[in-house]
């Protein structure tokens, strides 16, 4: 960002915070505004009236200020001035979730599967401290002891008129995030399994030539070096059954 753009953005965000002072006395709202809009290109941000940007940030701040569990907090809505403080010709998706890999990709893929494209994605990661009830105590832009990284997403898509479509979008995204949770939870164990299989090929695949073992081992290690997204793993045994050979899943070997 050029010095001029940085100055223009700083002045704009100061105006946003000034517009909020009469509406929200929460001590962390100004820090939230700065982190929320930090990565939004200046040219895009300046196209939105200051008051509208203030209301968008304030409504999202109130939404994420209380989060009771580690489960994603998600809503899909058409904003109205009466309820959200602003209105527009886009449908809004907002998510608060523990930070982790592939979150934005998973949401975008869920939308694409319904033929919907994201027109704008604002995706800050904030470090948040909450009390036992899930109420926001403090937030930082950098890691701190006692603070957890939370991924926040504000996504704008084409206006969806039907309430049933809003529900469908929310269910699809929720399902995608649930599946991602299971995949990510076991991501490192699956990577480790891949490396173990590569290491053991000399013993488990003695029918293969040394060149084939070397090539396959290199390929598996390449996959494990962040070149492949592991979604699931299960171990199978090959067993003879009557006149056929079948695969039998090894109990409790599944990951992802």
JSON list of C-alpha atoms in Angstrom, two decimals:
[
{"chain": "A", "resi": 1, "resn": "UNK", "atom": "CA", "xyz": [0.00, 0.00, 0.00]},
{"chain": "A", "resi": 2, "resn": "UNK", "atom": "CA", "xyz": [1.35, 3.42, -0.92]},
{"chain": "A", "resi": 3, "resn": "UNK", "atom": "CA", "xyz": [1.84, 6.09, 1.74]},
{"chain": "A", "resi": 4, "resn": "UNK", "atom": "CA", "xyz": [-1.03, 8.09, 0.20]},
{"chain": "A", "resi": 5, "resn": "UNK", "atom": "CA", "xyz": [-3.41, 5.12, 0.28]},
{"chain": "A", "resi": 6, "resn": "UNK", "atom": "CA", "xyz": [-2.38, 4.32, 3.84]},
{"chain": "A", "resi": 7, "resn": "UNK", "atom": "CA", "xyz": [-3.09, 7.89, 4.90]},
{"chain": "A", "resi": 8, "resn": "UNK", "atom": "CA", "xyz": [-6.47, 7.91, 3.14]},
{"chain": "A", "resi": 9, "resn": "UNK", "atom": "CA", "xyz": [-7.43, 4.61, 4.73]},
{"chain": "A", "resi": 10, "resn": "UNK", "atom": "CA", "xyz": [-6.33, 5.75, 8.19]},
{"chain": "A", "resi": 11, "resn": "UNK", "atom": "CA", "xyz": [-8.41, 8.92, 7.87]},
{"chain": "A", "resi": 12, "resn": "UNK", "atom": "CA", "xyz": [-11.40, 6.89, 6.66]},
{"chain": "A", "resi": 13, "resn": "UNK", "atom": "CA", "xyz": [-11.19, 4.44, 9.58]},
{"chain": "A", "resi": 14, "resn": "UNK", "atom": "CA", "xyz": [-10.86, 7.34, 12.04]},
{"chain": "A", "resi": 15, "resn": "UNK", "atom": "CA", "xyz": [-14.14, 8.64, 10.62]},
{"chain": "A", "resi": 16, "resn": "UNK", "atom": "CA", "xyz": [-15.72, 5.20, 11.00]},
{"chain": "A", "resi": 17, "resn": "UNK", "atom": "CA", "xyz": [-14.68, 5.05, 14.67]},
{"chain": "A", "resi": 18, "resn": "UNK", "atom": "CA", "xyz": [-15.96, 8.57, 15.21]},
{"chain": "A", "resi": 19, "resn": "UNK", "atom": "CA", "xyz": [-19.33, 7.58, 13.76]},
{"chain": "A", "resi": 20, "resn": "UNK", "atom": "CA", "xyz": [-19.51, 4.67, 16.20]},
{"chain": "A", "resi": 21, "resn": "UNK", "atom": "CA", "xyz": [-18.75, 6.58, 19.38]},
{"chain": "A", "resi": 22, "resn": "UNK", "atom": "CA", "xyz": [-22.32, 7.69, 19.86]},
{"chain": "A", "resi": 23, "resn": "UNK", "atom": "CA", "xyz": [-23.67, 4.14, 19.37]},
{"chain": "A", "resi": 24, "resn": "UNK", "atom": "CA", "xyz": [-21.29, 1.71, 21.06]},
{"chain": "A", "resi": 25, "resn": "UNK", "atom": "CA", "xyz": [-19.31, 2.28, 24.23]},
{"chain": "A", "resi": 26, "resn": "UNK", "atom": "CA", "xyz": [-17.57, -1.14, 24.19]},
{"chain": "A", "resi": 27, "resn": "UNK", "atom": "CA", "xyz": [-13.86, -0.55, 24.86]},
{"chain": "A", "resi": 28, "resn": "UNK", "atom": "CA", "xyz": [-12.68, -2.79, 22.02]},
{"chain": "A", "resi": 29, "resn": "UNK", "atom": "CA", "xyz": [-14.81, -1.52, 19.13]},
{"chain": "A", "resi": 30, "resn": "UNK", "atom": "CA", "xyz": [-12.10, 0.77, 17.70]},
{"chain": "A", "resi": 31, "resn": "UNK", "atom": "CA", "xyz": [-9.49, -2.02, 17.74]},
{"chain": "A", "resi": 32, "resn": "UNK", "atom": "CA", "xyz": [-12.05, -4.31, 16.10]},
{"chain": "A", "resi": 33, "resn": "UNK", "atom": "CA", "xyz": [-12.72, -1.79, 13.31]},
{"chain": "A", "resi": 34, "resn": "UNK", "atom": "CA", "xyz": [-9.01, -1.46, 12.56]},
{"chain": "A", "resi": 35, "resn": "UNK", "atom": "CA", "xyz": [-8.47, -5.23, 12.39]},
{"chain": "A", "resi": 36, "resn": "UNK", "atom": "CA", "xyz": [-11.73, -5.88, 10.53]},
{"chain": "A", "resi": 37, "resn": "UNK", "atom": "CA", "xyz": [-10.96, -3.51, 7.66]},
{"chain": "A", "resi": 38, "resn": "UNK", "atom": "CA", "xyz": [-7.16, -3.86, 7.69]},
{"chain": "A", "resi": 39, "resn": "UNK", "atom": "CA", "xyz": [-6.88, -6.02, 4.55]},
{"chain": "A", "resi": 40, "resn": "UNK", "atom": "CA", "xyz": [-9.74, -4.49, 2.58]},
{"chain": "A", "resi": 41, "resn": "UNK", "atom": "CA", "xyz": [-8.24, -2.60, -0.39]},
{"chain": "A", "resi": 42, "resn": "UNK", "atom": "CA", "xyz": [-8.44, 1.16, 0.14]},
{"chain": "A", "resi": 43, "resn": "UNK", "atom": "CA", "xyz": [-10.13, 1.70, -3.23]},
{"chain": "A", "resi": 44, "resn": "UNK", "atom": "CA", "xyz": [-12.97, -0.68, -2.29]},
{"chain": "A", "resi": 45, "resn": "UNK", "atom": "CA", "xyz": [-13.32, 0.65, 1.23]},
{"chain": "A", "resi": 46, "resn": "UNK", "atom": "CA", "xyz": [-13.62, 4.28, 0.14]},
{"chain": "A", "resi": 47, "resn": "UNK", "atom": "CA", "xyz": [-16.51, 3.38, -2.16]},
{"chain": "A", "resi": 48, "resn": "UNK", "atom": "CA", "xyz": [-18.68, 2.64, 0.90]},
{"chain": "A", "resi": 49, "resn": "UNK", "atom": "CA", "xyz": [-20.15, 5.53, 2.89]},
{"chain": "A", "resi": 50, "resn": "UNK", "atom": "CA", "xyz": [-18.51, 5.94, 6.30]},
{"chain": "A", "resi": 51, "resn": "UNK", "atom": "CA", "xyz": [-21.79, 5.45, 8.15]},
{"chain": "A", "resi": 52, "resn": "UNK", "atom": "CA", "xyz": [-22.48, 2.18, 6.33]},
{"chain": "A", "resi": 53, "resn": "UNK", "atom": "CA", "xyz": [-19.01, 0.81, 7.10]},
{"chain": "A", "resi": 54, "resn": "UNK", "atom": "CA", "xyz": [-19.53, 1.79, 10.72]},
{"chain": "A", "resi": 55, "resn": "UNK", "atom": "CA", "xyz": [-22.83, -0.10, 10.91]},
{"chain": "A", "resi": 56, "resn": "UNK", "atom": "CA", "xyz": [-21.43, -3.20, 9.19]},
{"chain": "A", "resi": 57, "resn": "UNK", "atom": "CA", "xyz": [-18.53, -3.36, 11.65]},
{"chain": "A", "resi": 58, "resn": "UNK", "atom": "CA", "xyz": [-20.73, -2.63, 14.66]},
{"chain": "A", "resi": 59, "resn": "UNK", "atom": "CA", "xyz": [-23.30, -5.29, 13.77]},
{"chain": "A", "resi": 60, "resn": "UNK", "atom": "CA", "xyz": [-20.57, -7.89, 13.21]},
{"chain": "A", "resi": 61, "resn": "UNK", "atom": "CA", "xyz": [-18.83, -6.86, 16.45]},
{"chain": "A", "resi": 62, "resn": "UNK", "atom": "CA", "xyz": [-22.04, -7.44, 18.38]},
{"chain": "A", "resi": 63, "resn": "UNK", "atom": "CA", "xyz": [-22.49, -10.81, 16.65]},
{"chain": "A", "resi": 64, "resn": "UNK", "atom": "CA", "xyz": [-19.02, -12.08, 17.62]},
{"chain": "A", "resi": 65, "resn": "UNK", "atom": "CA", "xyz": [-18.96, -10.51, 21.09]},
{"chain": "A", "resi": 66, "resn": "UNK", "atom": "CA", "xyz": [-20.67, -13.59, 22.49]},
{"chain": "A", "resi": 67, "resn": "UNK", "atom": "CA", "xyz": [-19.70, -17.10, 21.44]},
{"chain": "A", "resi": 68, "resn": "UNK", "atom": "CA", "xyz": [-20.49, -19.89, 23.88]},
{"chain": "A", "resi": 69, "resn": "UNK", "atom": "CA", "xyz": [-18.73, -22.87, 22.35]},
{"chain": "A", "resi": 70, "resn": "UNK", "atom": "CA", "xyz": [-15.92, -23.91, 20.05]},
{"chain": "A", "resi": 71, "resn": "UNK", "atom": "CA", "xyz": [-18.49, -24.63, 17.34]},
{"chain": "A", "resi": 72, "resn": "UNK", "atom": "CA", "xyz": [-18.68, -22.16, 14.43]},
{"chain": "A", "resi": 73, "resn": "UNK", "atom": "CA", "xyz": [-21.11, -19.30, 14.90]},
{"chain": "A", "resi": 74, "resn": "UNK", "atom": "CA", "xyz": [-22.82, -18.64, 11.58]},
{"chain": "A", "resi": 75, "resn": "UNK", "atom": "CA", "xyz": [-25.58, -16.50, 10.14]},
{"chain": "A", "resi": 76, "resn": "UNK", "atom": "CA", "xyz": [-26.89, -15.77, 6.63]},
{"chain": "A", "resi": 77, "resn": "UNK", "atom": "CA", "xyz": [-29.15, -12.74, 6.27]},
{"chain": "A", "resi": 78, "resn": "UNK", "atom": "CA", "xyz": [-30.37, -9.84, 4.20]},
{"chain": "A", "resi": 79, "resn": "UNK", "atom": "CA", "xyz": [-29.48, -6.71, 6.19]},
{"chain": "A", "resi": 80, "resn": "UNK", "atom": "CA", "xyz": [-32.13, -4.18, 7.13]},
{"chain": "A", "resi": 81, "resn": "UNK", "atom": "CA", "xyz": [-31.70, -0.82, 8.83]},
{"chain": "A", "resi": 82, "resn": "UNK", "atom": "CA", "xyz": [-34.19, -1.78, 11.51]},
{"chain": "A", "resi": 83, "resn": "UNK", "atom": "CA", "xyz": [-32.32, -4.94, 12.55]},
{"chain": "A", "resi": 84, "resn": "UNK", "atom": "CA", "xyz": [-28.72, -4.46, 11.45]},
{"chain": "A", "resi": 85, "resn": "UNK", "atom": "CA", "xyz": [-28.31, -0.71, 11.06]},
{"chain": "A", "resi": 86, "resn": "UNK", "atom": "CA", "xyz": [-27.77, -0.81, 7.30]},
{"chain": "A", "resi": 87, "resn": "UNK", "atom": "CA", "xyz": [-29.33, -2.27, 4.19]},
{"chain": "A", "resi": 88, "resn": "UNK", "atom": "CA", "xyz": [-28.03, -3.19, 0.77]},
{"chain": "A", "resi": 89, "resn": "UNK", "atom": "CA", "xyz": [-28.53, -5.26, -2.32]},
{"chain": "A", "resi": 90, "resn": "UNK", "atom": "CA", "xyz": [-26.33, -8.16, -1.14]},
{"chain": "A", "resi": 91, "resn": "UNK", "atom": "CA", "xyz": [-26.94, -11.15, 1.08]},
{"chain": "A", "resi": 92, "resn": "UNK", "atom": "CA", "xyz": [-24.47, -11.39, 3.96]},
{"chain": "A", "resi": 93, "resn": "UNK", "atom": "CA", "xyz": [-22.76, -14.44, 5.43]},
{"chain": "A", "resi": 94, "resn": "UNK", "atom": "CA", "xyz": [-20.91, -14.00, 8.73]},
{"chain": "A", "resi": 95, "resn": "UNK", "atom": "CA", "xyz": [-18.91, -16.64, 10.57]},
{"chain": "A", "resi": 96, "resn": "UNK", "atom": "CA", "xyz": [-16.90, -16.72, 13.79]},
{"chain": "A", "resi": 97, "resn": "UNK", "atom": "CA", "xyz": [-14.78, -19.84, 14.17]},
{"chain": "A", "resi": 98, "resn": "UNK", "atom": "CA", "xyz": [-11.60, -21.09, 15.79]},
{"chain": "A", "resi": 99, "resn": "UNK", "atom": "CA", "xyz": [-8.84, -20.37, 13.33]},
{"chain": "A", "resi": 100, "resn": "UNK", "atom": "CA", "xyz": [-7.55, -23.23, 11.21]},
{"chain": "A", "resi": 101, "resn": "UNK", "atom": "CA", "xyz": [-6.57, -24.22, 7.67]},
{"chain": "A", "resi": 102, "resn": "UNK", "atom": "CA", "xyz": [-8.87, -24.30, 4.64]},
{"chain": "A", "resi": 103, "resn": "UNK", "atom": "CA", "xyz": [-11.72, -22.29, 6.24]},
{"chain": "A", "resi": 104, "resn": "UNK", "atom": "CA", "xyz": [-12.22, -19.76, 3.45]},
{"chain": "A", "resi": 105, "resn": "UNK", "atom": "CA", "xyz": [-11.67, -22.43, 0.78]},
{"chain": "A", "resi": 106, "resn": "UNK", "atom": "CA", "xyz": [-14.34, -24.65, 2.36]},
{"chain": "A", "resi": 107, "resn": "UNK", "atom": "CA", "xyz": [-16.90, -21.85, 2.50]},
{"chain": "A", "resi": 108, "resn": "UNK", "atom": "CA", "xyz": [-16.18, -20.75, -1.08]},
{"chain": "A", "resi": 109, "resn": "UNK", "atom": "CA", "xyz": [-16.48, -24.34, -2.32]},
{"chain": "A", "resi": 110, "resn": "UNK", "atom": "CA", "xyz": [-19.79, -24.75, -0.51]},
{"chain": "A", "resi": 111, "resn": "UNK", "atom": "CA", "xyz": [-21.08, -21.60, -2.22]},
{"chain": "A", "resi": 112, "resn": "UNK", "atom": "CA", "xyz": [-19.73, -22.64, -5.62]},
{"chain": "A", "resi": 113, "resn": "UNK", "atom": "CA", "xyz": [-21.53, -25.97, -5.32]},
{"chain": "A", "resi": 114, "resn": "UNK", "atom": "CA", "xyz": [-24.78, -23.96, -5.22]},
{"chain": "A", "resi": 115, "resn": "UNK", "atom": "CA", "xyz": [-23.76, -21.77, -8.15]},
{"chain": "A", "resi": 116, "resn": "UNK", "atom": "CA", "xyz": [-23.04, -18.77, -5.90]},
{"chain": "A", "resi": 117, "resn": "UNK", "atom": "CA", "xyz": [-19.94, -16.60, -6.08]},
{"chain": "A", "resi": 118, "resn": "UNK", "atom": "CA", "xyz": [-18.54, -14.49, -3.26]},
{"chain": "A", "resi": 119, "resn": "UNK", "atom": "CA", "xyz": [-18.47, -10.82, -4.28]},
{"chain": "A", "resi": 120, "resn": "UNK", "atom": "CA", "xyz": [-16.47, -9.68, -1.24]},
{"chain": "A", "resi": 121, "resn": "UNK", "atom": "CA", "xyz": [-14.66, -11.58, 1.51]},
{"chain": "A", "resi": 122, "resn": "UNK", "atom": "CA", "xyz": [-13.36, -9.83, 4.62]},
{"chain": "A", "resi": 123, "resn": "UNK", "atom": "CA", "xyz": [-11.37, -12.33, 6.65]},
{"chain": "A", "resi": 124, "resn": "UNK", "atom": "CA", "xyz": [-9.44, -11.06, 9.67]},
{"chain": "A", "resi": 125, "resn": "UNK", "atom": "CA", "xyz": [-7.89, -13.39, 12.24]},
{"chain": "A", "resi": 126, "resn": "UNK", "atom": "CA", "xyz": [-8.11, -11.90, 15.73]},
{"chain": "A", "resi": 127, "resn": "UNK", "atom": "CA", "xyz": [-6.71, -13.16, 19.01]},
{"chain": "A", "resi": 128, "resn": "UNK", "atom": "CA", "xyz": [-9.56, -13.18, 21.49]},
{"chain": "A", "resi": 129, "resn": "UNK", "atom": "CA", "xyz": [-9.98, -13.65, 25.23]},
{"chain": "A", "resi": 130, "resn": "UNK", "atom": "CA", "xyz": [-13.42, -14.75, 26.46]},
{"chain": "A", "resi": 131, "resn": "UNK", "atom": "CA", "xyz": [-14.86, -15.52, 29.88]},
{"chain": "A", "resi": 132, "resn": "UNK", "atom": "CA", "xyz": [-16.48, -18.83, 30.86]},
{"chain": "A", "resi": 133, "resn": "UNK", "atom": "CA", "xyz": [-19.79, -17.66, 29.35]},
{"chain": "A", "resi": 134, "resn": "UNK", "atom": "CA", "xyz": [-18.19, -16.85, 25.99]},
{"chain": "A", "resi": 135, "resn": "UNK", "atom": "CA", "xyz": [-18.38, -13.08, 26.41]},
{"chain": "A", "resi": 136, "resn": "UNK", "atom": "CA", "xyz": [-15.59, -11.06, 24.80]},
{"chain": "A", "resi": 137, "resn": "UNK", "atom": "CA", "xyz": [-13.07, -9.74, 27.30]},
{"chain": "A", "resi": 138, "resn": "UNK", "atom": "CA", "xyz": [-10.31, -8.49, 25.02]},
{"chain": "A", "resi": 139, "resn": "UNK", "atom": "CA", "xyz": [-8.92, -8.83, 21.51]},
{"chain": "A", "resi": 140, "resn": "UNK", "atom": "CA", "xyz": [-5.50, -8.38, 19.94]},
{"chain": "A", "resi": 141, "resn": "UNK", "atom": "CA", "xyz": [-4.02, -8.42, 16.46]},
{"chain": "A", "resi": 142, "resn": "UNK", "atom": "CA", "xyz": [-1.06, -10.60, 17.53]},
{"chain": "A", "resi": 143, "resn": "UNK", "atom": "CA", "xyz": [-0.75, -13.82, 19.57]},
{"chain": "A", "resi": 144, "resn": "UNK", "atom": "CA", "xyz": [-0.90, -13.36, 23.34]},
{"chain": "A", "resi": 145, "resn": "UNK", "atom": "CA", "xyz": [-0.93, -15.75, 26.29]},
{"chain": "A", "resi": 146, "resn": "UNK", "atom": "CA", "xyz": [-4.51, -16.60, 27.22]},
{"chain": "A", "resi": 147, "resn": "UNK", "atom": "CA", "xyz": [-5.86, -15.51, 23.82]},
{"chain": "A", "resi": 148, "resn": "UNK", "atom": "CA", "xyz": [-7.25, -17.86, 21.15]},
{"chain": "A", "resi": 149, "resn": "UNK", "atom": "CA", "xyz": [-7.02, -17.24, 17.41]},
{"chain": "A", "resi": 150, "resn": "UNK", "atom": "CA", "xyz": [-10.46, -16.79, 15.86]},
{"chain": "A", "resi": 151, "resn": "UNK", "atom": "CA", "xyz": [-11.19, -16.62, 12.16]},
{"chain": "A", "resi": 152, "resn": "UNK", "atom": "CA", "xyz": [-13.89, -14.07, 11.32]},
{"chain": "A", "resi": 153, "resn": "UNK", "atom": "CA", "xyz": [-15.55, -13.95, 7.92]},
{"chain": "A", "resi": 154, "resn": "UNK", "atom": "CA", "xyz": [-17.86, -11.36, 6.42]},
{"chain": "A", "resi": 155, "resn": "UNK", "atom": "CA", "xyz": [-18.90, -12.46, 2.95]},
{"chain": "A", "resi": 156, "resn": "UNK", "atom": "CA", "xyz": [-21.17, -10.67, 0.49]},
{"chain": "A", "resi": 157, "resn": "UNK", "atom": "CA", "xyz": [-22.99, -12.61, -2.22]},
{"chain": "A", "resi": 158, "resn": "UNK", "atom": "CA", "xyz": [-25.74, -11.82, -4.73]},
{"chain": "A", "resi": 159, "resn": "UNK", "atom": "CA", "xyz": [-29.08, -11.02, -3.09]},
{"chain": "A", "resi": 160, "resn": "UNK", "atom": "CA", "xyz": [-31.08, -14.12, -2.19]},
{"chain": "A", "resi": 161, "resn": "UNK", "atom": "CA", "xyz": [-34.75, -13.27, -1.98]},
{"chain": "A", "resi": 162, "resn": "UNK", "atom": "CA", "xyz": [-36.22, -16.50, -0.61]},
{"chain": "A", "resi": 163, "resn": "UNK", "atom": "CA", "xyz": [-35.89, -17.37, 3.08]},
{"chain": "A", "resi": 164, "resn": "UNK", "atom": "CA", "xyz": [-35.62, -21.03, 2.07]},
{"chain": "A", "resi": 165, "resn": "UNK", "atom": "CA", "xyz": [-32.51, -20.20, 0.03]},
{"chain": "A", "resi": 166, "resn": "UNK", "atom": "CA", "xyz": [-30.91, -18.45, 3.00]},
{"chain": "A", "resi": 167, "resn": "UNK", "atom": "CA", "xyz": [-31.54, -21.57, 5.09]},
{"chain": "A", "resi": 168, "resn": "UNK", "atom": "CA", "xyz": [-30.10, -23.77, 2.33]},
{"chain": "A", "resi": 169, "resn": "UNK", "atom": "CA", "xyz": [-26.93, -21.68, 2.15]},
{"chain": "A", "resi": 170, "resn": "UNK", "atom": "CA", "xyz": [-26.51, -21.79, 5.93]},
{"chain": "A", "resi": 171, "resn": "UNK", "atom": "CA", "xyz": [-27.00, -25.56, 6.06]},
{"chain": "A", "resi": 172, "resn": "UNK", "atom": "CA", "xyz": [-24.50, -26.11, 3.24]},
{"chain": "A", "resi": 173, "resn": "UNK", "atom": "CA", "xyz": [-21.82, -23.96, 4.86]},
{"chain": "A", "resi": 174, "resn": "UNK", "atom": "CA", "xyz": [-22.43, -25.53, 8.28]},
{"chain": "A", "resi": 175, "resn": "UNK", "atom": "CA", "xyz": [-22.08, -29.01, 6.78]},
{"chain": "A", "resi": 176, "resn": "UNK", "atom": "CA", "xyz": [-18.86, -27.99, 5.01]},
{"chain": "A", "resi": 177, "resn": "UNK", "atom": "CA", "xyz": [-17.38, -26.59, 8.22]},
{"chain": "A", "resi": 178, "resn": "UNK", "atom": "CA", "xyz": [-18.38, -29.71, 10.15]},
{"chain": "A", "resi": 179, "resn": "UNK", "atom": "CA", "xyz": [-16.63, -31.92, 7.59]},
{"chain": "A", "resi": 180, "resn": "UNK", "atom": "CA", "xyz": [-13.60, -29.65, 7.65]},
{"chain": "A", "resi": 181, "resn": "UNK", "atom": "CA", "xyz": [-13.44, -29.96, 11.45]},
{"chain": "A", "resi": 182, "resn": "UNK", "atom": "CA", "xyz": [-13.07, -33.74, 11.23]},
{"chain": "A", "resi": 183, "resn": "UNK", "atom": "CA", "xyz": [-10.52, -33.54, 8.42]},
{"chain": "A", "resi": 184, "resn": "UNK", "atom": "CA", "xyz": [-8.39, -30.88, 10.13]},
{"chain": "A", "resi": 185, "resn": "UNK", "atom": "CA", "xyz": [-8.59, -32.59, 13.51]},
{"chain": "A", "resi": 186, "resn": "UNK", "atom": "CA", "xyz": [-6.86, -35.63, 11.99]},
{"chain": "A", "resi": 187, "resn": "UNK", "atom": "CA", "xyz": [-4.77, -33.76, 9.44]},
{"chain": "A", "resi": 188, "resn": "UNK", "atom": "CA", "xyz": [-1.39, -34.18, 11.15]},
{"chain": "A", "resi": 189, "resn": "UNK", "atom": "CA", "xyz": [-2.04, -37.86, 12.08]},
{"chain": "A", "resi": 190, "resn": "UNK", "atom": "CA", "xyz": [-2.86, -38.51, 8.40]},
{"chain": "A", "resi": 191, "resn": "UNK", "atom": "CA", "xyz": [0.35, -36.79, 7.30]},
{"chain": "A", "resi": 192, "resn": "UNK", "atom": "CA", "xyz": [2.28, -38.90, 9.79]},
{"chain": "A", "resi": 193, "resn": "UNK", "atom": "CA", "xyz": [0.59, -42.07, 8.51]},
{"chain": "A", "resi": 194, "resn": "UNK", "atom": "CA", "xyz": [1.63, -41.16, 4.98]},
{"chain": "A", "resi": 195, "resn": "UNK", "atom": "CA", "xyz": [5.26, -40.77, 6.04]},
{"chain": "A", "resi": 196, "resn": "UNK", "atom": "CA", "xyz": [5.13, -44.08, 7.94]},
{"chain": "A", "resi": 197, "resn": "UNK", "atom": "CA", "xyz": [3.78, -45.89, 4.88]},
{"chain": "A", "resi": 198, "resn": "UNK", "atom": "CA", "xyz": [6.52, -44.34, 2.72]},
{"chain": "A", "resi": 199, "resn": "UNK", "atom": "CA", "xyz": [9.17, -45.43, 5.22]},
{"chain": "A", "resi": 200, "resn": "UNK", "atom": "CA", "xyz": [7.86, -49.00, 5.48]},
{"chain": "A", "resi": 201, "resn": "UNK", "atom": "CA", "xyz": [7.54, -49.71, 1.74]},
{"chain": "A", "resi": 202, "resn": "UNK", "atom": "CA", "xyz": [10.77, -51.73, 1.67]},
{"chain": "A", "resi": 203, "resn": "UNK", "atom": "CA", "xyz": [9.18, -54.20, 4.09]},
{"chain": "A", "resi": 204, "resn": "UNK", "atom": "CA", "xyz": [5.52, -54.05, 3.05]},
{"chain": "A", "resi": 205, "resn": "UNK", "atom": "CA", "xyz": [6.05, -54.09, -0.73]},
{"chain": "A", "resi": 206, "resn": "UNK", "atom": "CA", "xyz": [8.95, -56.45, -1.26]},
{"chain": "A", "resi": 207, "resn": "UNK", "atom": "CA", "xyz": [7.38, -57.63, -4.52]},
{"chain": "A", "resi": 208, "resn": "UNK", "atom": "CA", "xyz": [8.17, -54.22, -6.03]},
{"chain": "A", "resi": 209, "resn": "UNK", "atom": "CA", "xyz": [11.53, -53.36, -7.54]},
{"chain": "A", "resi": 210, "resn": "UNK", "atom": "CA", "xyz": [13.84, -50.99, -5.62]},
{"chain": "A", "resi": 211, "resn": "UNK", "atom": "CA", "xyz": [13.23, -48.34, -8.29]},
{"chain": "A", "resi": 212, "resn": "UNK", "atom": "CA", "xyz": [9.46, -48.62, -7.88]},
{"chain": "A", "resi": 213, "resn": "UNK", "atom": "CA", "xyz": [9.72, -48.45, -4.09]},
{"chain": "A", "resi": 214, "resn": "UNK", "atom": "CA", "xyz": [11.95, -45.39, -4.33]},
{"chain": "A", "resi": 215, "resn": "UNK", "atom": "CA", "xyz": [9.54, -43.65, -6.71]},
{"chain": "A", "resi": 216, "resn": "UNK", "atom": "CA", "xyz": [6.45, -44.45, -4.65]},
{"chain": "A", "resi": 217, "resn": "UNK", "atom": "CA", "xyz": [8.17, -43.41, -1.41]},
{"chain": "A", "resi": 218, "resn": "UNK", "atom": "CA", "xyz": [9.20, -40.10, -2.96]},
{"chain": "A", "resi": 219, "resn": "UNK", "atom": "CA", "xyz": [5.65, -39.51, -4.16]},
{"chain": "A", "resi": 220, "resn": "UNK", "atom": "CA", "xyz": [4.13, -40.20, -0.72]},
{"chain": "A", "resi": 221, "resn": "UNK", "atom": "CA", "xyz": [6.62, -37.91, 1.00]},
{"chain": "A", "resi": 222, "resn": "UNK", "atom": "CA", "xyz": [5.90, -35.22, -1.61]},
{"chain": "A", "resi": 223, "resn": "UNK", "atom": "CA", "xyz": [2.20, -35.48, -0.76]},
{"chain": "A", "resi": 224, "resn": "UNK", "atom": "CA", "xyz": [2.99, -35.17, 2.94]},
{"chain": "A", "resi": 225, "resn": "UNK", "atom": "CA", "xyz": [5.01, -32.00, 2.31]},
{"chain": "A", "resi": 226, "resn": "UNK", "atom": "CA", "xyz": [1.85, -29.86, 2.05]},
{"chain": "A", "resi": 227, "resn": "UNK", "atom": "CA", "xyz": [1.18, -30.82, -1.58]},
{"chain": "A", "resi": 228, "resn": "UNK", "atom": "CA", "xyz": [-2.05, -32.68, -0.87]},
{"chain": "A", "resi": 229, "resn": "UNK", "atom": "CA", "xyz": [-5.16, -32.05, 1.20]},
{"chain": "A", "resi": 230, "resn": "UNK", "atom": "CA", "xyz": [-5.84, -35.14, 3.28]},
{"chain": "A", "resi": 231, "resn": "UNK", "atom": "CA", "xyz": [-9.55, -35.59, 3.97]},
{"chain": "A", "resi": 232, "resn": "UNK", "atom": "CA", "xyz": [-9.71, -39.17, 5.17]},
{"chain": "A", "resi": 233, "resn": "UNK", "atom": "CA", "xyz": [-7.72, -42.32, 5.89]},
{"chain": "A", "resi": 234, "resn": "UNK", "atom": "CA", "xyz": [-8.66, -45.91, 6.65]},
{"chain": "A", "resi": 235, "resn": "UNK", "atom": "CA", "xyz": [-6.62, -49.08, 6.79]},
{"chain": "A", "resi": 236, "resn": "UNK", "atom": "CA", "xyz": [-7.83, -52.22, 4.98]},
{"chain": "A", "resi": 237, "resn": "UNK", "atom": "CA", "xyz": [-6.76, -55.84, 4.95]},
{"chain": "A", "resi": 238, "resn": "UNK", "atom": "CA", "xyz": [-6.97, -57.98, 1.83]},
{"chain": "A", "resi": 239, "resn": "UNK", "atom": "CA", "xyz": [-8.66, -61.29, 2.70]},
{"chain": "A", "resi": 240, "resn": "UNK", "atom": "CA", "xyz": [-9.53, -64.40, 0.73]},
{"chain": "A", "resi": 241, "resn": "UNK", "atom": "CA", "xyz": [-13.24, -65.15, 0.80]},
{"chain": "A", "resi": 242, "resn": "UNK", "atom": "CA", "xyz": [-14.56, -68.18, -1.05]},
{"chain": "A", "resi": 243, "resn": "UNK", "atom": "CA", "xyz": [-13.51, -67.62, -4.70]},
{"chain": "A", "resi": 244, "resn": "UNK", "atom": "CA", "xyz": [-12.75, -63.94, -4.31]},
{"chain": "A", "resi": 245, "resn": "UNK", "atom": "CA", "xyz": [-10.53, -61.47, -2.48]},
{"chain": "A", "resi": 246, "resn": "UNK", "atom": "CA", "xyz": [-12.14, -58.70, -0.45]},
{"chain": "A", "resi": 247, "resn": "UNK", "atom": "CA", "xyz": [-11.09, -55.65, 1.49]},
{"chain": "A", "resi": 248, "resn": "UNK", "atom": "CA", "xyz": [-11.91, -55.55, 5.20]},
{"chain": "A", "resi": 249, "resn": "UNK", "atom": "CA", "xyz": [-11.66, -52.26, 7.07]},
{"chain": "A", "resi": 250, "resn": "UNK", "atom": "CA", "xyz": [-9.49, -52.38, 10.16]},
{"chain": "A", "resi": 251, "resn": "UNK", "atom": "CA", "xyz": [-11.57, -51.39, 13.17]},
{"chain": "A", "resi": 252, "resn": "UNK", "atom": "CA", "xyz": [-10.85, -47.91, 14.60]},
{"chain": "A", "resi": 253, "resn": "UNK", "atom": "CA", "xyz": [-8.24, -47.15, 11.93]},
{"chain": "A", "resi": 254, "resn": "UNK", "atom": "CA", "xyz": [-10.25, -44.32, 10.36]},
{"chain": "A", "resi": 255, "resn": "UNK", "atom": "CA", "xyz": [-9.06, -40.74, 10.39]},
{"chain": "A", "resi": 256, "resn": "UNK", "atom": "CA", "xyz": [-10.68, -37.61, 9.01]}
]
